[in-house]
XYZ file of C-alpha atoms in Angstrom:
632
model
C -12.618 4.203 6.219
C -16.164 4.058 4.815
C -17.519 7.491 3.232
C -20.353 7.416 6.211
C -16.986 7.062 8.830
C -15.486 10.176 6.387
C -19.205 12.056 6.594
C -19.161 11.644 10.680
C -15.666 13.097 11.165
C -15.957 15.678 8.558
C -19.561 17.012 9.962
C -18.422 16.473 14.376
C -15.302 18.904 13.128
C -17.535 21.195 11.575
C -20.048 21.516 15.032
C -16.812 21.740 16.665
C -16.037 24.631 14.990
C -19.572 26.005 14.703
C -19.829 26.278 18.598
C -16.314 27.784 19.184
C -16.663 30.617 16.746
C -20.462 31.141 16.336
C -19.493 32.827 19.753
C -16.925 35.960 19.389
C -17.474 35.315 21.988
C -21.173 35.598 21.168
C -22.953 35.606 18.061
C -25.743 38.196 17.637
C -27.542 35.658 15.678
C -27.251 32.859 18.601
C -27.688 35.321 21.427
C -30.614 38.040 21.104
C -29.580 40.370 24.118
C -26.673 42.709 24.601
C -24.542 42.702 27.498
C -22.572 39.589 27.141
C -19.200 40.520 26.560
C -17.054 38.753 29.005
C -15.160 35.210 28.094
C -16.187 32.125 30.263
C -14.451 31.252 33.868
C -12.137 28.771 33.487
C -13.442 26.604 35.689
C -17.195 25.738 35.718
C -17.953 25.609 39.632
C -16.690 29.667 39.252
C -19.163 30.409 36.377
C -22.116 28.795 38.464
C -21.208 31.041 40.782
C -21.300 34.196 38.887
C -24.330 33.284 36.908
C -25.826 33.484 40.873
C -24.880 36.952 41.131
C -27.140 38.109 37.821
C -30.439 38.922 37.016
C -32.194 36.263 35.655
C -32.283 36.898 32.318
C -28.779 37.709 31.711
C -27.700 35.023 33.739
C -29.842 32.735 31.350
C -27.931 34.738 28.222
C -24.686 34.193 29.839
C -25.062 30.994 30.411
C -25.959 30.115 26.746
C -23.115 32.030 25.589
C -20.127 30.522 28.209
C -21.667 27.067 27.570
C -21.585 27.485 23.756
C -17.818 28.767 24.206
C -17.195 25.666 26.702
C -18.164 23.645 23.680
C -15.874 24.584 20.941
C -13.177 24.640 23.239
C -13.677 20.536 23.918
C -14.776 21.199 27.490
C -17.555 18.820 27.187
C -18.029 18.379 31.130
C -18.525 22.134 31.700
C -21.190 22.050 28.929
C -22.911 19.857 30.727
C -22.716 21.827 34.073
C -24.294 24.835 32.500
C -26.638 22.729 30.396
C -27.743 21.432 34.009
C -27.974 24.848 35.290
C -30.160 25.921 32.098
C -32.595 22.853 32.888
C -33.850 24.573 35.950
C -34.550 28.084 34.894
C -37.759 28.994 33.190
C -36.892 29.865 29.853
C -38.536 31.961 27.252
C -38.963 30.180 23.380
C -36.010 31.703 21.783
C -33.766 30.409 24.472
C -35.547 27.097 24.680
C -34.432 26.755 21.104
C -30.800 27.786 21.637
C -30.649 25.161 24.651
C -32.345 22.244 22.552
C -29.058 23.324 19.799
C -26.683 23.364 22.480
C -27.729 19.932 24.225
C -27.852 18.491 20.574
C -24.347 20.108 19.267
C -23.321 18.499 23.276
C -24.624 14.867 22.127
C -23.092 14.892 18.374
C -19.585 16.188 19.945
C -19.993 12.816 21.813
C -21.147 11.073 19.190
C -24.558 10.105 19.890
C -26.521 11.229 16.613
C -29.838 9.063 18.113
C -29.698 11.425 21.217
C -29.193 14.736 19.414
C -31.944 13.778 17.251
C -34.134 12.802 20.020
C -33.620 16.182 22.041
C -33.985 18.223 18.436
C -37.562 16.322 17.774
C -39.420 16.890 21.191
C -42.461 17.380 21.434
C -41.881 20.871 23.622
C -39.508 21.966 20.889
C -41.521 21.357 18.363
C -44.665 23.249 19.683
C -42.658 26.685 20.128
C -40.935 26.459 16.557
C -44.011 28.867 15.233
C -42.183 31.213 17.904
C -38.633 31.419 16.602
C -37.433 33.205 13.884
C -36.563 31.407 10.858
C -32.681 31.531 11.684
C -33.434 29.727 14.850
C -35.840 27.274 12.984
C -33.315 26.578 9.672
C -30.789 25.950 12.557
C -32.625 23.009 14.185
C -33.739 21.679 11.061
C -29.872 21.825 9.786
C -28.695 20.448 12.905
C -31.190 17.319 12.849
C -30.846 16.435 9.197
C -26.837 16.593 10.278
C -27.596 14.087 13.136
C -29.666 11.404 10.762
C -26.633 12.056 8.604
C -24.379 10.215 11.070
C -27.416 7.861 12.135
C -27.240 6.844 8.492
C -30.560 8.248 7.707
C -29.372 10.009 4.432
C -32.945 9.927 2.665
C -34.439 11.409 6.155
C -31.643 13.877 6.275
C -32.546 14.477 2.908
C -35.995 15.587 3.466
C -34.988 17.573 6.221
C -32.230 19.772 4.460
C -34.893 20.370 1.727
C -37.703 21.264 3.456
C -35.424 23.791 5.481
C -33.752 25.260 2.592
C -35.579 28.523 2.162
C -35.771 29.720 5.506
C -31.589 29.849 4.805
C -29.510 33.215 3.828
C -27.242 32.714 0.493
C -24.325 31.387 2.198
C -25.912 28.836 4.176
C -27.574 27.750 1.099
C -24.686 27.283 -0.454
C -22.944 24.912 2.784
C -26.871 23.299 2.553
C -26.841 22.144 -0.548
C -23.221 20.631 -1.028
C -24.491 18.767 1.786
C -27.231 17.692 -0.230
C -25.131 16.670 -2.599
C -22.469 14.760 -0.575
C -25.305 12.632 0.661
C -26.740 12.240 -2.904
C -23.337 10.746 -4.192
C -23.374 8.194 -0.986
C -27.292 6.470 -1.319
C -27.142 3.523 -3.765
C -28.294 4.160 -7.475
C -31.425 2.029 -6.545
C -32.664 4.051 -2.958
C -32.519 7.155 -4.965
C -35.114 5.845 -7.593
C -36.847 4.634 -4.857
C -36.787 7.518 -3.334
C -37.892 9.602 -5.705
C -40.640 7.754 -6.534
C -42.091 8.022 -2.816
C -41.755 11.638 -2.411
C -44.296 14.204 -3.156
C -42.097 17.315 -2.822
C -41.105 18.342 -6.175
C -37.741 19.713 -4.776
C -36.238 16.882 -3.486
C -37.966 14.835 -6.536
C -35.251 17.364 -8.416
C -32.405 16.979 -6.237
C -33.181 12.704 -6.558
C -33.187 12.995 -10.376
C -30.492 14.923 -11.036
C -28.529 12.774 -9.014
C -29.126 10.090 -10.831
C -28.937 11.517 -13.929
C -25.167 12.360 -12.990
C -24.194 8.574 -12.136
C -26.304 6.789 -14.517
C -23.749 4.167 -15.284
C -24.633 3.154 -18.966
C -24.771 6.475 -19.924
C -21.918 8.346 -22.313
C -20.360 11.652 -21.107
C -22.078 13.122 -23.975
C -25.415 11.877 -23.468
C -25.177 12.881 -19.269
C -24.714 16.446 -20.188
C -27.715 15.945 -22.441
C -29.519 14.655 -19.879
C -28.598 17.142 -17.488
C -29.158 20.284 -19.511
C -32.330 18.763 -20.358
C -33.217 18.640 -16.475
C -32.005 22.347 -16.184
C -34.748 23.568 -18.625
C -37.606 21.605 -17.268
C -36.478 22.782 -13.404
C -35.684 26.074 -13.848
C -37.046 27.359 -11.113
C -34.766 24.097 -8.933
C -32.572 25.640 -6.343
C -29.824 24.043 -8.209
C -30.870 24.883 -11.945
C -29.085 28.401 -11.574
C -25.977 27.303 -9.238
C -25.032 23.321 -10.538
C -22.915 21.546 -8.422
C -19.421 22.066 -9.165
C -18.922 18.430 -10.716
C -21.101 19.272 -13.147
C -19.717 22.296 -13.875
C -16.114 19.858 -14.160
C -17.695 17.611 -16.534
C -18.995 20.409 -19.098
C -15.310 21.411 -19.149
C -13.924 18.070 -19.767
C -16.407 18.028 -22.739
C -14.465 20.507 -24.229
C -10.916 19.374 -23.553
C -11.049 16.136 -24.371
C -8.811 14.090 -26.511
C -9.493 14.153 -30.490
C -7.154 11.048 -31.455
C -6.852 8.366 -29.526
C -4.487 5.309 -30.145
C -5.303 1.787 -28.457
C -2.240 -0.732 -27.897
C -3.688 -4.048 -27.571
C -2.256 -7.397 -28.664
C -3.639 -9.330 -31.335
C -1.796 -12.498 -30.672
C -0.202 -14.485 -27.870
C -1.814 -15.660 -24.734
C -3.273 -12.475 -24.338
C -5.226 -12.350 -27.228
C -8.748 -13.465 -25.663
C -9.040 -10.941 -23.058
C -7.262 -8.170 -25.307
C -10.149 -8.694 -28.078
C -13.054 -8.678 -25.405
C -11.445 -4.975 -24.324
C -11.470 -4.174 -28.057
C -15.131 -5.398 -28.151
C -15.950 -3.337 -25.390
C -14.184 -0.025 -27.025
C -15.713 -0.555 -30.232
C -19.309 -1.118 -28.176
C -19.325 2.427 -26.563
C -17.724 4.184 -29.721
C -20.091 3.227 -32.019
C -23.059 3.688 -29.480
C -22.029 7.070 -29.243
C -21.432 7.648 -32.809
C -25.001 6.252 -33.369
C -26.796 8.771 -30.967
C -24.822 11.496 -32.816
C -22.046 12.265 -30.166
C -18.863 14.226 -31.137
C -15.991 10.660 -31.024
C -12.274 10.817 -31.549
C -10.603 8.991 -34.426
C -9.656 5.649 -32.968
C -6.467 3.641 -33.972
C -5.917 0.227 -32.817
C -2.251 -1.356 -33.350
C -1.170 -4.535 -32.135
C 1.176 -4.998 -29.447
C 2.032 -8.656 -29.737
C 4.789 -7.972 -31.517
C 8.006 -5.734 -31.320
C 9.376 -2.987 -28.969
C 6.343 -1.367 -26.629
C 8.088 2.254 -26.669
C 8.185 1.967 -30.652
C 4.943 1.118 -30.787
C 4.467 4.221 -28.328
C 6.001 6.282 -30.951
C 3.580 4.967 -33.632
C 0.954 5.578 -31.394
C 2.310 9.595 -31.324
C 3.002 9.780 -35.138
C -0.630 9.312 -35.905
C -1.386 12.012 -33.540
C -2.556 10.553 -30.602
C -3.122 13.134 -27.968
C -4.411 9.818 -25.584
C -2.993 6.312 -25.833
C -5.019 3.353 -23.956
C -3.386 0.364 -23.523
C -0.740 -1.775 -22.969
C -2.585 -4.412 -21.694
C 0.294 -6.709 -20.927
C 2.197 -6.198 -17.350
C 5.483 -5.507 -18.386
C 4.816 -3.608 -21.195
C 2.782 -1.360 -18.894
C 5.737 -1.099 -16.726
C 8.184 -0.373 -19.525
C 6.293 3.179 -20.455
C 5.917 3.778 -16.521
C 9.809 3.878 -16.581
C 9.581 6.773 -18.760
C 9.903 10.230 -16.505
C 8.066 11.781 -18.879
C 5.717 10.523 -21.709
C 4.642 12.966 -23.924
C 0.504 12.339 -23.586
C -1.659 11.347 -21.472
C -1.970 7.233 -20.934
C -4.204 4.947 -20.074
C -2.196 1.246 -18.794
C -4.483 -1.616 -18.553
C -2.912 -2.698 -16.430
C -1.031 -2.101 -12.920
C 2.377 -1.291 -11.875
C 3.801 -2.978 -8.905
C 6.226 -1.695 -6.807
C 7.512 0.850 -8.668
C 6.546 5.105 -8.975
C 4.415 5.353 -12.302
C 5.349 8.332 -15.057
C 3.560 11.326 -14.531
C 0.878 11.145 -17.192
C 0.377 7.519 -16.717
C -2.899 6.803 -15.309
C -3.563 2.700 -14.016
C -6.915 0.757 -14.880
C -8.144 -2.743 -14.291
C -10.272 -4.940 -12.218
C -8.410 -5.470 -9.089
C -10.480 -7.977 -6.690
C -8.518 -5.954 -3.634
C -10.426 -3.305 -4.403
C -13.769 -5.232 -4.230
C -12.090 -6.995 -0.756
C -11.481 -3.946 0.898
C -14.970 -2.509 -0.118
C -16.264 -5.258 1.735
C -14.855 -4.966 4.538
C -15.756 -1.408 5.076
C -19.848 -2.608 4.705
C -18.737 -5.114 7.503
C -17.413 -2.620 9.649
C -19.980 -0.195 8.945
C -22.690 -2.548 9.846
C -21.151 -2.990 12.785
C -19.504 -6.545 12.133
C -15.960 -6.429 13.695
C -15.455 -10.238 13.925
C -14.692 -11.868 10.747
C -14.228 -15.360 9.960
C -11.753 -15.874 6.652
C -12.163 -18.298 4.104
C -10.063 -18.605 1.202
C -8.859 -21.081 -1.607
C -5.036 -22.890 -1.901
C -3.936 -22.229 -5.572
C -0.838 -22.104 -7.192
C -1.219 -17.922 -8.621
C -1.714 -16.842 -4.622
C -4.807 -14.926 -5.814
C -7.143 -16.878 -2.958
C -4.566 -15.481 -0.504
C -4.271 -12.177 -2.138
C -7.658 -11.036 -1.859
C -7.755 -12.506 1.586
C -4.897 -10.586 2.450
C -6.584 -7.471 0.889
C -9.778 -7.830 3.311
C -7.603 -8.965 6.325
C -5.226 -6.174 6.389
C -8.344 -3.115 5.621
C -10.761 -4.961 8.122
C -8.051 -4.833 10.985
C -7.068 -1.263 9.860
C -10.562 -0.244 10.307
C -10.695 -1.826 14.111
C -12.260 -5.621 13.244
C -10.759 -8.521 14.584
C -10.173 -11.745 11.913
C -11.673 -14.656 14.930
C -10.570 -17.467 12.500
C -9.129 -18.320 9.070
C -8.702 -21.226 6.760
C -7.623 -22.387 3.213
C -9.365 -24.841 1.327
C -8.551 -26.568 -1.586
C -10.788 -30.083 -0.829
C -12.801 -31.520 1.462
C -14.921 -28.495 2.385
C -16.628 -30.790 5.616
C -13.539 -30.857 7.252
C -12.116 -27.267 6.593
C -15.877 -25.713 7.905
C -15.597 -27.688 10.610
C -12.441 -26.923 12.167
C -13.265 -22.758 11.136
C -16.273 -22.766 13.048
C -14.681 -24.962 16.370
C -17.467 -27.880 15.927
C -14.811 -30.119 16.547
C -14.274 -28.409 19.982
C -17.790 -28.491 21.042
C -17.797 -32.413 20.698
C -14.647 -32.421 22.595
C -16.615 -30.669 25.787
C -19.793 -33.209 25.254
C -17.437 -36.026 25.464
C -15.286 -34.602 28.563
C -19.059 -33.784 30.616
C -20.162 -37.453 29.484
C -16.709 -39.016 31.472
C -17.896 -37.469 34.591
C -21.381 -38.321 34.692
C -24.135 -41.322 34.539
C -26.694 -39.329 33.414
C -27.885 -39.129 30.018
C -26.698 -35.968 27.953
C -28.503 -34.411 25.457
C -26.082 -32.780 22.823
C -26.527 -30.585 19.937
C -23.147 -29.019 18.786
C -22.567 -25.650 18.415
C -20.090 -23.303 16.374
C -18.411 -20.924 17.548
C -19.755 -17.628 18.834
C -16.864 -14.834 17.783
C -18.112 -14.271 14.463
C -20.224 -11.614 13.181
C -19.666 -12.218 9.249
C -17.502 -14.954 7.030
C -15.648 -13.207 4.226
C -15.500 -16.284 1.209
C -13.066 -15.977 -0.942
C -14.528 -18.520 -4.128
C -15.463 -18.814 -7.898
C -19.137 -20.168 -8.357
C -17.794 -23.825 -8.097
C -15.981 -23.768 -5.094
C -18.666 -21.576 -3.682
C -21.482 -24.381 -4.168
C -19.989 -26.474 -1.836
C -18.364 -24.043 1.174
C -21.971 -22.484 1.307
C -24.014 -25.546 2.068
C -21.164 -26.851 4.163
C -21.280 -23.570 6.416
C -25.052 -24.406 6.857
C -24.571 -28.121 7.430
C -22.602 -26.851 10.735
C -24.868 -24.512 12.568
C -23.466 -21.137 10.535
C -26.707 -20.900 8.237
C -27.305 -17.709 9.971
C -23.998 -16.403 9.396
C -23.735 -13.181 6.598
C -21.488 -14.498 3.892
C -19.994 -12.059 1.746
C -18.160 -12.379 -1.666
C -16.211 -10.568 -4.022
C -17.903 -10.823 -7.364
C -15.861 -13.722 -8.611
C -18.581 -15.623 -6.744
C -21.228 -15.135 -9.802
C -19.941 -16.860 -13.127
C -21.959 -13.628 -14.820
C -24.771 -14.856 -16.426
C -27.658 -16.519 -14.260
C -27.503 -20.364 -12.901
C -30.778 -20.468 -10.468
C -30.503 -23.962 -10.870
C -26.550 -24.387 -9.844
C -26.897 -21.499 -7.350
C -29.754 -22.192 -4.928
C -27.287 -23.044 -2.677
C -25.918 -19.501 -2.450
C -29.227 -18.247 -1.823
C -28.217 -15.393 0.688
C -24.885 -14.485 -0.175
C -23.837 -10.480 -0.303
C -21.371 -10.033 -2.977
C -20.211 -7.090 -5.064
C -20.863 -6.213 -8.873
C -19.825 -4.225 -11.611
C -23.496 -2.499 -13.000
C -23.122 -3.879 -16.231
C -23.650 -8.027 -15.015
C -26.561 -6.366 -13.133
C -28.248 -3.997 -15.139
C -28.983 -5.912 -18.579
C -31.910 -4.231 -20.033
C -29.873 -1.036 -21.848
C -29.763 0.279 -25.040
C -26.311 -0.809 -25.049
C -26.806 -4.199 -23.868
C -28.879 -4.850 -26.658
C -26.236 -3.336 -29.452
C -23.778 -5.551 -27.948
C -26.187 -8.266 -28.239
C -27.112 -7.922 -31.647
C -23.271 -7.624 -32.241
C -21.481 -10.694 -30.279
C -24.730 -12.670 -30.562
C -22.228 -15.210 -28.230
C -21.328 -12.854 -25.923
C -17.510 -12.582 -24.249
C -18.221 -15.749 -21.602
C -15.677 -15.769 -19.106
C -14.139 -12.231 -20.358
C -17.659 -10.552 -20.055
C -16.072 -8.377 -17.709
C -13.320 -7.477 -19.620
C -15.651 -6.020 -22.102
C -17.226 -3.581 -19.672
C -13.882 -2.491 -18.913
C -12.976 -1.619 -22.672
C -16.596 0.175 -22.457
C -15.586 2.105 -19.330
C -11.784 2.852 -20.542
C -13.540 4.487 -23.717
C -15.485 6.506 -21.756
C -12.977 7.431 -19.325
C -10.906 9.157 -22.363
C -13.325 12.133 -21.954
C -12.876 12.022 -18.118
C -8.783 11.311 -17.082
C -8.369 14.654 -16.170
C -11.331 15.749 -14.727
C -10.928 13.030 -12.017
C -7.040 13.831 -11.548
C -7.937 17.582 -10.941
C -10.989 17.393 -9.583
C -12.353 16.439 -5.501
C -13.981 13.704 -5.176
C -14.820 13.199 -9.013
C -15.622 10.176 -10.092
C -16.904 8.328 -13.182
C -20.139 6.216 -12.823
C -18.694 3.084 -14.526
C -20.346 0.060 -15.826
C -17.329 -1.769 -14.630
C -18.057 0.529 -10.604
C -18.011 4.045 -9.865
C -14.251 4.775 -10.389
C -12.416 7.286 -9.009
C -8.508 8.887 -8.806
C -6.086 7.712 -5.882
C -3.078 9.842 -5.420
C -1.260 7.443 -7.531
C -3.005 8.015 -10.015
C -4.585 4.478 -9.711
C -8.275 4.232 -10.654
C -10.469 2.527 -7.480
C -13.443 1.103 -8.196
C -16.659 0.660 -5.779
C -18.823 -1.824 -7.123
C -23.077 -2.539 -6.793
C -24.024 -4.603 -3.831
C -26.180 -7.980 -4.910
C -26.701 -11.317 -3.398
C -28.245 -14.227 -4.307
C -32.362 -15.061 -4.268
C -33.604 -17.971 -5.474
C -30.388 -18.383 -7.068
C -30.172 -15.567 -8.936
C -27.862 -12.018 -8.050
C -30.284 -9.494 -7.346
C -29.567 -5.711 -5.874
C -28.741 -5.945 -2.344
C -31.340 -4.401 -0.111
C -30.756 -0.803 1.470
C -29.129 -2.198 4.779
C -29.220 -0.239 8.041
C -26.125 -0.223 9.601
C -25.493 1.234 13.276
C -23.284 3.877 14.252
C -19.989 3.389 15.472
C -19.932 1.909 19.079
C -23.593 0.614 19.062
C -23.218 -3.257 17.446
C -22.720 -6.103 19.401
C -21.154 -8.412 17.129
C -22.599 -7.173 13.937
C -26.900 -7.795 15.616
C -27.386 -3.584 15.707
C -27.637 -3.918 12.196
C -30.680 -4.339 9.917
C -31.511 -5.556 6.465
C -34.987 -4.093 4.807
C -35.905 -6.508 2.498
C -38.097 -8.682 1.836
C -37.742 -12.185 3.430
C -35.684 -14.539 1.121
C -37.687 -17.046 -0.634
């Protein structure tokens, strides 16, 4: 489930809940007027009828109150009985308000954010706000930055929760601005910035640049919380300056518990050699770039583990002191130590550990391309995509049919529908044909020419079940499936990509043909311009070629030595990796979610912010919008 799917269920529950017990069964802060003591009827024809036998205007208060408790009950069709009834009496401005929240709580219970908002920004509600008091005008505002939450508006429910902010009491504050925060964490590194640089309101300028402060990617632990005291001083007067948000709060604490010794088992020989040494590399790169700004560092250790028994080596490892040991790299090695019940210190495999339960301090890292499947098929489905055409490569390691597996099984899981799949191994004509039914379409041509003299014009035609192809490629096999997709009629079919698609370093001239493609990325093949970027530069002149990847995991496994525990412990934590933001499973598995990018002019840029719909308003993935500018 995407975190927008998450954000809608989490935020109908909490309206839900709102409307059943802001009631008791009338809140004095909802319902101005004494007298209305009495639970609704059952039945809504027999609360009509009462409201008949009142004066107006407690029939108008009564009716606000029984519809409000119809609400959080689930009785959705005797909300909108009274709601009827309310549109035909002349209301004053307080309980035009209180209808307008009502109607609007009505349309998010059914899930239609685009109404809610409509009803919460007319024009006749918005000309008697100077009227209300400011608990009737923060609850509007609240209310319609939660329904551009769901629309997947978060920069427009950003302004809106902002600008509302100090008409709240302390506690609703408090609810206001984890919301704020929530929706921080979910907008892209890149529509913050953007953000931020479009705004004139120095509060949500704040809110934008502490946010990205927090999940600047190339960024040590050390020199964050630089970073983020430094924004403390020079906002003190923020809303958040004097109450952080709790992460924060998590990561100064981590600071301080964090391991002093740390012991790396890599091998140093043996056919894991070349991607153990890039890891090293990519230690070595974010020790010494934190030594260099003057950051507290741990003694490091490396010993080889090419050689000899992996649980002596373990014991080595502990002898020296190590209160953190990174590493093994090598599978079995890595399961070996997860066999242990219980190892005496925290440890970070490189590795992952199949089919078995892992030891209790035994935390799993690597680059798993099911993660990076599965994260693409949530942007399908939250685009509204649900038909997926699969295309994959026959090799002898099963890793083609792996990560196809990966995006099949989450894509289903999440309610698409896989229209068509294929494996490939030559001959990409043939296999794009028969995927996208071409061959069919000639067949009907052929069958309407045997029954007719007349002359036929014919232009075939693929398919029409499929919102999105999912490509499973490297950057070779990928420069020939693209331009055969577009040699039959699926050129304006969205290809996405796992990031084995880019080879890591630009090829305009080799990739012009992927021009289009949506893939995901670590940070670090995107972002090149950094301070470490250029150390690593000046240090590997050569760079790591096909283990460039590899490195930015060593980078991101020294920097997670500061963090293990904080994202075991802590909600929702998460490190903002140059490898992907990574965060905790239950298994104690780090997940990564990588950077959208796709390919311009043959080169990976950022992907685009993309506008996806909410849940029941695609057809076949066309709801959805990409604001970008046209590809050249």
């Amino acid at each position: 489930m995407t975190m927008r799917l998450l954000l809608r269920g989490l935020l109908l529950a909490v309206f839900i809940w709102m409307a059943g017990c802001a009631q008791r069964p009338v809140d004095s802060t909802d319902v101005a007027t004494v007298g209305v003591s009495r639970p609704a009827p059952t039945m809504s024809e027999d609360a009509l009828r009462e409201l008949a036998s009142l004066p107006a205007s407690s029939a108008d208060d009564t009716a606000l109150a029984w519809a409000a408790e119809y609400l959080g009950l689930g009785k959705t069709e005797a909300t909108a009985v009274l709601l009827h009834y309310l549109d035909g009496q002349v209301l004053n401005a307080p309980r035009q308000a209180r209808r307008a929240l009502l109607r609007a709580q009505w349309h998010l219970v059914q899930q239609q954010p685009e109404q809610a908002e409509a009803v919460l920004s007319d024009t006749n509600l918005l000309a008697i706000l100077p009227q209300l008091d400011n608990n009737l005008r923060s609850r509007i505002g609240l209310l319609r930055a939660d329904a551009l939450t769901l629309r997947g508006e978060l920069v427009a429910s950003l302004e809106q929760r902002v600008a509302v902010d100090h008409l709240l009491d302390s506690s609703s504050q408090e609810y206001n601005h984890s919301m704020i925060w929530t929706q921080l964490m979910l907008l892209p590194i890149n529509v913050l910035a953007d953000a931020e640089r479009r705004t004139d309101d120095a509060t949500l300028s704040g809110w934008l640049e502490l946010a990205q402060l927090y999940r600047d990617p190339l960024s040590d632990i050390d020199g964050q919380l630089k970073n983020l005291n430094d924004w403390q001083q020079r906002r003190a007067n923020h809303p958040a300056a004097s109450n952080m948000p709790d992460i924060i709060q998590a990561l100064r604490q981590a600071v301080r518990e964090r391991p002093q010794t740390v012991a790396v088992l890599l091998p140093q020989n043996g056919p894991l050699s070349a991607p153990a040494g890039a890891i090293r590399h990519g230690l070595l790169a974010a020790y010494y770039s934190a030594l260099g700004q003057g950051h507290p560092v741990p003694a490091m250790h490396f010993l080889d583990s090419s050689q000899g028994d992996i649980v002596d080596l373990y014991n080595q490892a502990l002898a020296l002191g190590a209160d953190l040991v990174i590493g093994p790299l090598d599978k079995e090695q890595a399961a070996a130590l997860a066999a242990i019940s219980d190892l005496p210190v925290t440890t970070l495999a490189l590795n992952y550990i199949d089919g078995m339960a892992a030891a209790k301090r035994l935390f799993q890292f690597g680059l798993a391309p099911e993660d990076e499947a599965r994260q693409v098929a949530e942007q399908a489905i939250a685009e509204g995509m649900t038909l997926a055409a699969v295309l994959y490569p026959q090799d002898t390691s099963g890793w083609g049919l792996r990560v196809a597996s990966a995006f099949t099984q989450h894509f289903q899981s999440l309610g698409g529908i896989i229209s068509t799949q294929a494996s490939y191994a030559d001959n990409p004509t043939a296999i794009t044909r028969n995927l996208l039914g071409i061959g069919q379409s000639e067949a009907r041509a052929r069958a309407l020419r045997r029954y007719t003299s007349m002359q036929i014009e014919f232009e075939p035609r693929r398919r029409q079940d499929i919102d999105l192809v999912f490509l499973v490629a490297n950057p070779m096999q990928a420069r020939q499936m693209k331009p055969a997709l577009n040699f039959h009629y699926a050129s304006d079919l969205p290809v996405f990509a796992t990031s084995h698609i880019y080879a890591g370093s630009p090829a305009p001239d080799r990739d012009t043909d992927l021009n289009g493609v949506r893939f995901v990325e670590m940070p670090w093949l995107l972002d090149d311009g950094s301070e470490l970027h250029q150390q690593s530069t000046q240090a590997w002149p050569d760079g790591h070629g096909r283990f460039e990847k590899l490195f930015a995991m060593g980078v991101d496994a020294y920097r997670l030595h500061a963090r293990l525990m904080m994202l075991d412990s802590v909600p929702d934590s998460f490190l903002p990796g140059v490898t992907g933001q990574l965060s905790m499973d239950e298994q104690r598995v780090l997940v990564r979610r990588l950077n959208w990018a796709w390919f311009r002019k043959g080169r990976p840029q950022r992907m685009p912010v993309v506008a996806g719909s909410s849940s029941g308003d695609a057809s076949h993935g066309r709801a959805a919008n990409i604001i970008a500018p046209a590809t050249r």
